[in-house]
């Protein structure tokens, strides 16, 4: 059986599973559609949250970003897990107690203001839609590569599948489908990592392998890696090279954004009790940590493998020859990925060998002159191919490659579905029912939710075909918006007595300032060449646009407190609402009222 | 749902304890990530672990493990506190 058939088989079987579950769990009433009838166990909910959370960015992209940058990209690891602490301590239990369906409903009731609710809905829709565009781009790349179809066709197939189970299944379908997706994606991520860890260090657990001895050299793995990349003029892997302030703000933005993203917060509406909401956040992080503890090992080991493949005699010997790349089966993956345009090499000096080194480094330039090299000849290595190409690089069997294909697709699809659900409930519940047509029937509300979902997938697929930027940049915008607008409003709603004017002014400030800062660096509405600054030389000191969400959030807090101090305090019934949200007692009653 | 004065008093004490537990947890949360993982890393440079230093371990793995412990500790502690103040659910 050739690799194409194997990939098709694995991806096809996983699809059949997800669609089967979605059909089996078809939603009936509105309550079931949104919150799975509030009957989801914390462990099940945690697993579904994990699948929802870990998108193409976590599965496909993150280990590659760490591999080629090293320590400085630890921000992704700390940021995307640390946000769960904020969720569990500051938001989840209270929002569950509040007992409504959506995040904006809480903001509207707590700040007794339809305007606040409307702004929250806009923030939610903008953040979720931007995020889903990135996912659809990922869906297109993964399908295109593994089904060997064009990027466009891959994206369209993916869109149809997401539509099928998200629209017809609702939350219950999504919850159980996502449990299945979690199992597929974590298996697909872990199996190749275990194989590679065994090959490189002899330790079957990648998270320990990372800190073990490199079998071939007898040195600790990370020491070996630092040495070998340093000898080629690259930054040492474990050393901090970037700007510290930017790293702190970027990590903080990812954390706050995690706690402010509506599709994750919504998960905590689906558990039976407040106590379960607390446990759910913990379980979600357990399942997320399984991947996040493995990812840095995957990155470091892949970087070492690739470097050694390019220098089979060691960094002071001869580089790999062009013939060996063409003939040796160990190098087959290079030809496979070359066809995608994401990997490229060129024998610039015509010596029949491919020298891979940092040609911007002064010491390496001296050596290049001596040896007659004319620049780095591994001309293109897209970070995003690392995880998908990893099993091929390590010469693992065909079924592992098929499994990774299915896992990458599961990661992208599950997040896209969760986001679509968040968007559809914001539109149908908050906009249509909450603002334009309060007397709408339950059937009509369900219909408008499905229309909203279909509409957003069409829009997201269209924008996914012509993405406003790289997927990672698009995702960073989503985090920035959520961090600067939603999270502060929710937190102040629970922990302070900030009033309606304060919340509205705060959210608007956070949203607008963050959007403007991002557009200034990435182009207005992402139109190329309309930017006035670049992330290499940002407007404010060293703060890149990806890290600005944390600044936007601080401005939100400051403006909200100031405005609130100068205007009328909150009325008694809202004061009572805040007091009641703070204690778990009566959560079942709050849910039944609805 | 209106609460009696006594229930309100108990709820206030409960909330004060909750906020204290949250603050302590968040100090630890910031210490392991922004502290040990980034800002205080140079101070931990002398402690080596598997070919690198302790700060690197905290940035890539240690902080995640501490986050997990914090969330489970909080859930356990708060569920206990709910019962002590009689504000939990059945």
Short mmCIF file of N, CA and C in Angstrom, two decimals, chain A residues 323-454:
data_model
loop_
_atom_site.label_atom_id
_atom_site.label_comp_id
_atom_site.label_asym_id
_atom_site.label_seq_id
_atom_site.Cartn_x
_atom_site.Cartn_y
_atom_site.Cartn_z
N UNK A 323 23.83 14.05 -4.28
CA UNK A 323 23.50 12.67 -4.67
C UNK A 323 22.86 11.91 -3.53
N UNK A 324 23.46 12.08 -2.32
CA UNK A 324 22.92 11.35 -1.17
C UNK A 324 21.47 11.75 -0.91
N UNK A 325 21.16 13.06 -1.03
CA UNK A 325 19.79 13.52 -0.84
C UNK A 325 18.87 12.85 -1.86
N UNK A 326 19.36 12.68 -3.10
CA UNK A 326 18.53 12.09 -4.15
C UNK A 326 18.39 10.57 -3.99
N UNK A 327 19.46 9.89 -3.52
CA UNK A 327 19.45 8.42 -3.56
C UNK A 327 19.15 7.74 -2.22
N UNK A 328 19.67 8.31 -1.12
CA UNK A 328 19.55 7.67 0.18
C UNK A 328 18.09 7.75 0.68
N UNK A 329 17.45 6.61 0.99
CA UNK A 329 16.06 6.64 1.45
C UNK A 329 15.86 7.50 2.72
N UNK A 330 16.93 7.68 3.52
CA UNK A 330 16.81 8.54 4.71
C UNK A 330 16.47 9.98 4.36
N UNK A 331 16.73 10.35 3.11
CA UNK A 331 16.49 11.74 2.70
C UNK A 331 15.25 11.89 1.81
N UNK A 332 14.45 10.80 1.71
CA UNK A 332 13.27 10.84 0.85
C UNK A 332 12.31 11.96 1.22
N UNK A 333 12.22 12.23 2.54
CA UNK A 333 11.27 13.27 3.00
C UNK A 333 11.58 14.62 2.37
N UNK A 334 12.85 14.86 2.06
CA UNK A 334 13.19 16.17 1.50
C UNK A 334 12.55 16.36 0.13
N UNK A 335 12.57 15.31 -0.68
CA UNK A 335 11.94 15.40 -2.00
C UNK A 335 10.43 15.56 -1.87
N UNK A 336 9.83 14.77 -0.94
CA UNK A 336 8.38 14.84 -0.73
C UNK A 336 7.95 16.26 -0.40
N UNK A 337 8.67 16.89 0.52
CA UNK A 337 8.26 18.21 0.98
C UNK A 337 8.68 19.32 0.03
N UNK A 338 9.70 19.02 -0.79
CA UNK A 338 10.11 20.02 -1.77
C UNK A 338 8.95 20.35 -2.71
N UNK A 339 8.15 19.32 -3.04
CA UNK A 339 7.05 19.55 -3.97
C UNK A 339 5.99 20.50 -3.41
N UNK A 340 5.90 20.62 -2.06
CA UNK A 340 4.92 21.55 -1.48
C UNK A 340 5.41 22.99 -1.56
N UNK A 341 6.69 23.17 -1.85
CA UNK A 341 7.23 24.53 -1.89
C UNK A 341 7.59 25.06 -0.52
N UNK A 342 7.49 24.20 0.51
CA UNK A 342 7.77 24.66 1.88
C UNK A 342 9.18 24.26 2.32
N UNK A 343 9.88 23.50 1.48
CA UNK A 343 11.26 23.12 1.77
C UNK A 343 12.06 23.26 0.47
N UNK A 344 13.24 23.88 0.59
CA UNK A 344 14.01 24.06 -0.64
C UNK A 344 15.50 24.11 -0.37
N UNK A 345 16.31 23.64 -1.33
CA UNK A 345 17.76 23.73 -1.22
C UNK A 345 18.35 23.98 -2.60
N UNK A 346 19.56 24.53 -2.61
CA UNK A 346 20.17 24.92 -3.88
C UNK A 346 21.68 24.89 -3.71
N UNK A 347 22.36 24.16 -4.58
CA UNK A 347 23.82 24.06 -4.50
C UNK A 347 24.44 25.30 -5.14
N UNK A 348 24.53 26.39 -4.34
CA UNK A 348 24.93 27.68 -4.89
C UNK A 348 26.34 27.69 -5.46
N UNK A 349 27.28 27.01 -4.73
CA UNK A 349 28.68 27.08 -5.18
C UNK A 349 29.05 25.92 -6.09
N UNK A 350 28.06 25.05 -6.41
CA UNK A 350 28.28 23.98 -7.36
C UNK A 350 29.30 22.93 -6.93
N UNK A 351 29.48 22.72 -5.59
CA UNK A 351 30.45 21.71 -5.14
C UNK A 351 29.80 20.35 -4.92
N UNK A 352 28.53 20.22 -5.31
CA UNK A 352 27.85 18.93 -5.18
C UNK A 352 27.42 18.63 -3.75
N UNK A 353 27.53 19.63 -2.84
CA UNK A 353 27.12 19.42 -1.45
C UNK A 353 26.22 20.57 -1.01
N UNK A 354 25.37 20.28 0.00
CA UNK A 354 24.44 21.31 0.50
C UNK A 354 24.90 21.74 1.90
N UNK A 355 25.51 22.93 1.97
CA UNK A 355 25.96 23.44 3.27
C UNK A 355 24.84 24.21 3.96
N UNK A 356 24.49 23.74 5.18
CA UNK A 356 23.44 24.38 5.97
C UNK A 356 24.11 25.10 7.13
N UNK A 357 24.10 26.44 7.13
CA UNK A 357 24.70 27.21 8.22
C UNK A 357 24.10 28.61 8.24
N UNK A 358 24.41 29.37 9.27
CA UNK A 358 23.90 30.74 9.37
C UNK A 358 24.84 31.69 8.64
N UNK A 359 24.46 32.12 7.44
CA UNK A 359 25.38 32.94 6.64
C UNK A 359 25.38 34.41 7.06
N UNK A 360 24.61 34.75 8.14
CA UNK A 360 24.66 36.12 8.65
C UNK A 360 25.67 36.24 9.78
N UNK A 361 26.22 35.09 10.21
CA UNK A 361 27.14 35.08 11.35
C UNK A 361 28.57 35.35 10.88
N UNK A 362 29.28 36.27 11.57
CA UNK A 362 30.60 36.71 11.11
C UNK A 362 31.62 35.55 11.07
N UNK A 363 31.66 34.72 12.12
CA UNK A 363 32.60 33.60 12.16
C UNK A 363 32.35 32.63 11.01
N UNK A 364 31.05 32.41 10.72
CA UNK A 364 30.71 31.48 9.66
C UNK A 364 31.06 32.06 8.29
N UNK A 365 30.96 33.39 8.17
CA UNK A 365 31.33 34.01 6.90
C UNK A 365 32.81 33.80 6.62
N UNK A 366 33.62 33.88 7.70
CA UNK A 366 35.06 33.64 7.56
C UNK A 366 35.33 32.21 7.10
N UNK A 367 34.61 31.25 7.77
CA UNK A 367 34.80 29.85 7.39
C UNK A 367 34.32 29.60 5.95
N UNK A 368 33.22 30.25 5.58
CA UNK A 368 32.67 30.07 4.24
C UNK A 368 33.68 30.52 3.18
N UNK A 369 34.32 31.65 3.47
CA UNK A 369 35.31 32.19 2.55
C UNK A 369 36.45 31.18 2.34
N UNK A 370 36.90 30.63 3.45
CA UNK A 370 37.99 29.65 3.45
C UNK A 370 37.63 28.40 2.65
N UNK A 371 36.36 27.94 2.83
CA UNK A 371 35.95 26.68 2.24
C UNK A 371 35.30 26.86 0.86
N UNK A 372 35.09 28.12 0.45
CA UNK A 372 34.48 28.35 -0.84
C UNK A 372 32.97 28.17 -0.86
N UNK A 373 32.30 28.42 0.29
CA UNK A 373 30.82 28.36 0.31
C UNK A 373 30.27 29.70 -0.11
N UNK A 374 29.08 29.67 -0.72
CA UNK A 374 28.48 30.92 -1.16
C UNK A 374 27.11 31.14 -0.55
N UNK A 375 27.05 30.95 0.75
CA UNK A 375 25.78 31.19 1.44
C UNK A 375 25.10 29.89 1.85
N UNK A 376 24.15 30.00 2.78
CA UNK A 376 23.38 28.85 3.25
C UNK A 376 22.63 28.21 2.08
N UNK A 377 22.81 26.90 1.93
CA UNK A 377 22.20 26.24 0.76
C UNK A 377 20.90 25.50 1.07
N UNK A 378 20.56 25.37 2.37
CA UNK A 378 19.22 24.90 2.71
C UNK A 378 18.36 26.16 2.73
N UNK A 379 17.89 26.56 1.55
CA UNK A 379 17.38 27.92 1.37
C UNK A 379 16.02 28.15 2.01
N UNK A 380 15.24 27.09 2.21
CA UNK A 380 13.89 27.28 2.74
C UNK A 380 13.53 26.10 3.62
N UNK A 381 13.20 26.37 4.88
CA UNK A 381 12.66 25.34 5.76
C UNK A 381 11.52 25.98 6.53
N UNK A 382 10.28 25.81 6.04
CA UNK A 382 9.12 26.39 6.69
C UNK A 382 8.89 25.72 8.05
N UNK A 383 8.84 26.52 9.12
CA UNK A 383 8.68 25.97 10.47
C UNK A 383 7.44 25.09 10.61
N UNK A 384 6.40 25.42 9.85
CA UNK A 384 5.13 24.71 10.01
C UNK A 384 5.14 23.28 9.48
N UNK A 385 6.16 22.91 8.71
CA UNK A 385 6.15 21.52 8.20
C UNK A 385 6.79 20.57 9.21
N UNK A 386 7.45 21.11 10.25
CA UNK A 386 8.25 20.27 11.12
C UNK A 386 7.49 19.08 11.72
N UNK A 387 6.34 19.36 12.36
CA UNK A 387 5.61 18.28 13.03
C UNK A 387 5.09 17.26 12.02
N UNK A 388 4.57 17.74 10.90
CA UNK A 388 4.02 16.82 9.90
C UNK A 388 5.12 16.02 9.22
N UNK A 389 6.29 16.63 9.04
CA UNK A 389 7.38 15.92 8.36
C UNK A 389 8.20 15.06 9.33
N UNK A 390 8.04 15.31 10.63
CA UNK A 390 8.86 14.66 11.64
C UNK A 390 8.92 13.14 11.54
N UNK A 391 7.77 12.44 11.40
CA UNK A 391 7.83 10.98 11.29
C UNK A 391 8.61 10.52 10.05
N UNK A 392 8.54 11.31 8.98
CA UNK A 392 9.29 10.95 7.77
C UNK A 392 10.78 11.18 8.00
N UNK A 393 11.12 12.31 8.68
CA UNK A 393 12.52 12.61 8.96
C UNK A 393 13.14 11.49 9.78
N UNK A 394 12.36 10.97 10.75
CA UNK A 394 12.89 9.93 11.63
C UNK A 394 12.70 8.54 11.05
N UNK A 395 12.26 8.44 9.79
CA UNK A 395 12.11 7.15 9.14
C UNK A 395 11.12 6.22 9.81
N UNK A 396 10.01 6.77 10.30
CA UNK A 396 9.02 5.95 10.98
C UNK A 396 8.11 5.29 9.94
N UNK A 397 7.43 4.18 10.34
CA UNK A 397 6.59 3.46 9.38
C UNK A 397 5.43 4.29 8.83
N UNK A 398 4.89 3.87 7.68
CA UNK A 398 3.86 4.61 6.97
C UNK A 398 2.62 4.87 7.78
N UNK A 399 2.23 3.92 8.65
CA UNK A 399 0.99 4.13 9.41
C UNK A 399 1.14 5.29 10.40
N UNK A 400 2.35 5.55 10.89
CA UNK A 400 2.56 6.68 11.79
C UNK A 400 2.33 7.99 11.04
N UNK A 401 2.80 8.04 9.79
CA UNK A 401 2.62 9.24 8.97
C UNK A 401 1.13 9.48 8.72
N UNK A 402 0.39 8.41 8.43
CA UNK A 402 -1.06 8.51 8.22
C UNK A 402 -1.77 9.00 9.47
N UNK A 403 -1.31 8.50 10.62
CA UNK A 403 -1.90 8.89 11.90
C UNK A 403 -1.68 10.38 12.18
N UNK A 404 -0.47 10.86 11.89
CA UNK A 404 -0.17 12.27 12.10
C UNK A 404 -1.04 13.14 11.20
N UNK A 405 -1.28 12.67 9.98
CA UNK A 405 -2.18 13.40 9.07
C UNK A 405 -3.55 13.55 9.70
N UNK A 406 -4.08 12.43 10.20
CA UNK A 406 -5.41 12.46 10.83
C UNK A 406 -5.41 13.37 12.06
N UNK A 407 -4.32 13.34 12.83
CA UNK A 407 -4.24 14.16 14.04
C UNK A 407 -4.21 15.64 13.74
N UNK A 408 -3.42 16.03 12.74
CA UNK A 408 -3.34 17.44 12.38
C UNK A 408 -4.69 17.97 11.92
N UNK A 409 -5.39 17.15 11.15
CA UNK A 409 -6.70 17.55 10.66
C UNK A 409 -7.70 17.62 11.81
N UNK A 410 -7.61 16.66 12.75
CA UNK A 410 -8.50 16.68 13.91
C UNK A 410 -8.31 17.97 14.71
N UNK A 411 -7.04 18.38 14.89
CA UNK A 411 -6.75 19.58 15.67
C UNK A 411 -7.38 20.81 15.03
N UNK A 412 -7.22 20.94 13.72
CA UNK A 412 -7.76 22.12 13.04
C UNK A 412 -9.28 22.11 13.03
N UNK A 413 -9.88 20.95 12.74
CA UNK A 413 -11.33 20.85 12.64
C UNK A 413 -12.02 21.09 13.97
N UNK A 414 -11.48 20.51 15.05
CA UNK A 414 -12.17 20.61 16.34
C UNK A 414 -12.22 22.06 16.80
N UNK A 415 -11.13 22.79 16.61
CA UNK A 415 -11.14 24.18 17.05
C UNK A 415 -12.07 25.01 16.17
N UNK A 416 -12.04 24.75 14.87
CA UNK A 416 -12.93 25.49 13.98
C UNK A 416 -14.39 25.28 14.38
N UNK A 417 -14.75 24.04 14.72
CA UNK A 417 -16.13 23.75 15.10
C UNK A 417 -16.52 24.49 16.39
N UNK A 418 -15.65 24.48 17.39
CA UNK A 418 -15.94 25.15 18.65
C UNK A 418 -16.12 26.65 18.46
N UNK A 419 -15.28 27.23 17.60
CA UNK A 419 -15.37 28.67 17.34
C UNK A 419 -16.66 29.00 16.61
N UNK A 420 -17.02 28.15 15.64
CA UNK A 420 -18.26 28.38 14.90
C UNK A 420 -19.45 28.35 15.83
N UNK A 421 -19.40 27.46 16.80
CA UNK A 421 -20.49 27.37 17.76
C UNK A 421 -20.59 28.65 18.58
N UNK A 422 -19.43 29.17 18.99
CA UNK A 422 -19.42 30.42 19.77
C UNK A 422 -19.99 31.57 18.94
N UNK A 423 -19.60 31.61 17.66
CA UNK A 423 -20.10 32.68 16.80
C UNK A 423 -21.61 32.55 16.61
N UNK A 424 -22.07 31.31 16.33
CA UNK A 424 -23.49 31.13 16.03
C UNK A 424 -24.35 31.46 17.24
N UNK A 425 -23.88 31.10 18.46
CA UNK A 425 -24.72 31.44 19.61
C UNK A 425 -24.67 32.94 19.89
N UNK A 426 -23.54 33.58 19.60
CA UNK A 426 -23.50 35.04 19.79
C UNK A 426 -24.50 35.72 18.86
N UNK A 427 -24.55 35.26 17.62
CA UNK A 427 -25.46 35.89 16.67
C UNK A 427 -26.92 35.59 17.01
N UNK A 428 -27.26 34.30 17.18
CA UNK A 428 -28.67 33.95 17.35
C UNK A 428 -29.19 34.36 18.72
N UNK A 429 -28.41 34.09 19.76
CA UNK A 429 -28.90 34.32 21.11
C UNK A 429 -28.77 35.79 21.51
N UNK A 430 -27.61 36.38 21.22
CA UNK A 430 -27.36 37.74 21.70
C UNK A 430 -27.85 38.81 20.74
N UNK A 431 -27.66 38.59 19.45
CA UNK A 431 -28.07 39.62 18.51
C UNK A 431 -29.55 39.46 18.14
N UNK A 432 -29.92 38.29 17.60
CA UNK A 432 -31.29 38.11 17.12
C UNK A 432 -32.28 38.11 18.28
N UNK A 433 -32.11 37.18 19.23
CA UNK A 433 -33.07 37.09 20.32
C UNK A 433 -32.91 38.25 21.30
N UNK A 434 -31.67 38.58 21.64
CA UNK A 434 -31.42 39.57 22.66
C UNK A 434 -31.70 41.00 22.21
N UNK A 435 -31.65 41.27 20.93
CA UNK A 435 -31.72 42.67 20.51
C UNK A 435 -32.79 42.95 19.46
N UNK A 436 -32.86 42.09 18.43
CA UNK A 436 -33.74 42.44 17.31
C UNK A 436 -35.11 41.80 17.38
N UNK A 437 -35.21 40.56 17.88
CA UNK A 437 -36.49 39.87 17.82
C UNK A 437 -36.67 39.03 19.09
N UNK A 438 -36.95 39.69 20.23
CA UNK A 438 -36.99 38.98 21.51
C UNK A 438 -38.06 37.89 21.56
N UNK A 439 -39.10 37.99 20.71
CA UNK A 439 -40.20 37.02 20.79
C UNK A 439 -39.99 35.83 19.85
N UNK A 440 -38.78 35.66 19.36
CA UNK A 440 -38.51 34.58 18.41
C UNK A 440 -38.77 33.22 19.05
N UNK A 441 -39.31 32.28 18.27
CA UNK A 441 -39.59 30.94 18.80
C UNK A 441 -38.29 30.17 18.97
N UNK A 442 -38.36 29.09 19.77
CA UNK A 442 -37.17 28.28 19.98
C UNK A 442 -36.65 27.72 18.66
N UNK A 443 -37.62 27.33 17.80
CA UNK A 443 -37.27 26.79 16.49
C UNK A 443 -36.56 27.84 15.63
N UNK A 444 -37.10 29.06 15.69
CA UNK A 444 -36.52 30.16 14.92
C UNK A 444 -35.11 30.49 15.39
N UNK A 445 -34.90 30.41 16.71
CA UNK A 445 -33.59 30.71 17.27
C UNK A 445 -32.56 29.68 16.81
N UNK A 446 -33.00 28.41 16.84
CA UNK A 446 -32.11 27.32 16.40
C UNK A 446 -31.76 27.50 14.93
N UNK A 447 -32.76 27.89 14.15
CA UNK A 447 -32.54 28.09 12.72
C UNK A 447 -31.55 29.22 12.49
N UNK A 448 -31.72 30.34 13.24
CA UNK A 448 -30.82 31.46 13.02
C UNK A 448 -29.40 31.11 13.47
N UNK A 449 -29.27 30.25 14.50
CA UNK A 449 -27.95 29.79 14.92
C UNK A 449 -27.28 29.04 13.78
N UNK A 450 -28.06 28.18 13.11
CA UNK A 450 -27.49 27.37 12.03
C UNK A 450 -27.15 28.21 10.80
N UNK A 451 -28.00 29.21 10.55
CA UNK A 451 -27.69 30.09 9.42
C UNK A 451 -26.41 30.87 9.71
N UNK A 452 -26.28 31.35 10.98
CA UNK A 452 -25.08 32.10 11.35
C UNK A 452 -23.84 31.23 11.19
N UNK A 453 -23.97 29.95 11.58
CA UNK A 453 -22.85 29.04 11.48
C UNK A 453 -22.45 28.83 10.02
N UNK A 454 -23.48 28.60 9.18
CA UNK A 454 -23.20 28.40 7.75
C UNK A 454 -22.56 29.65 7.16
#
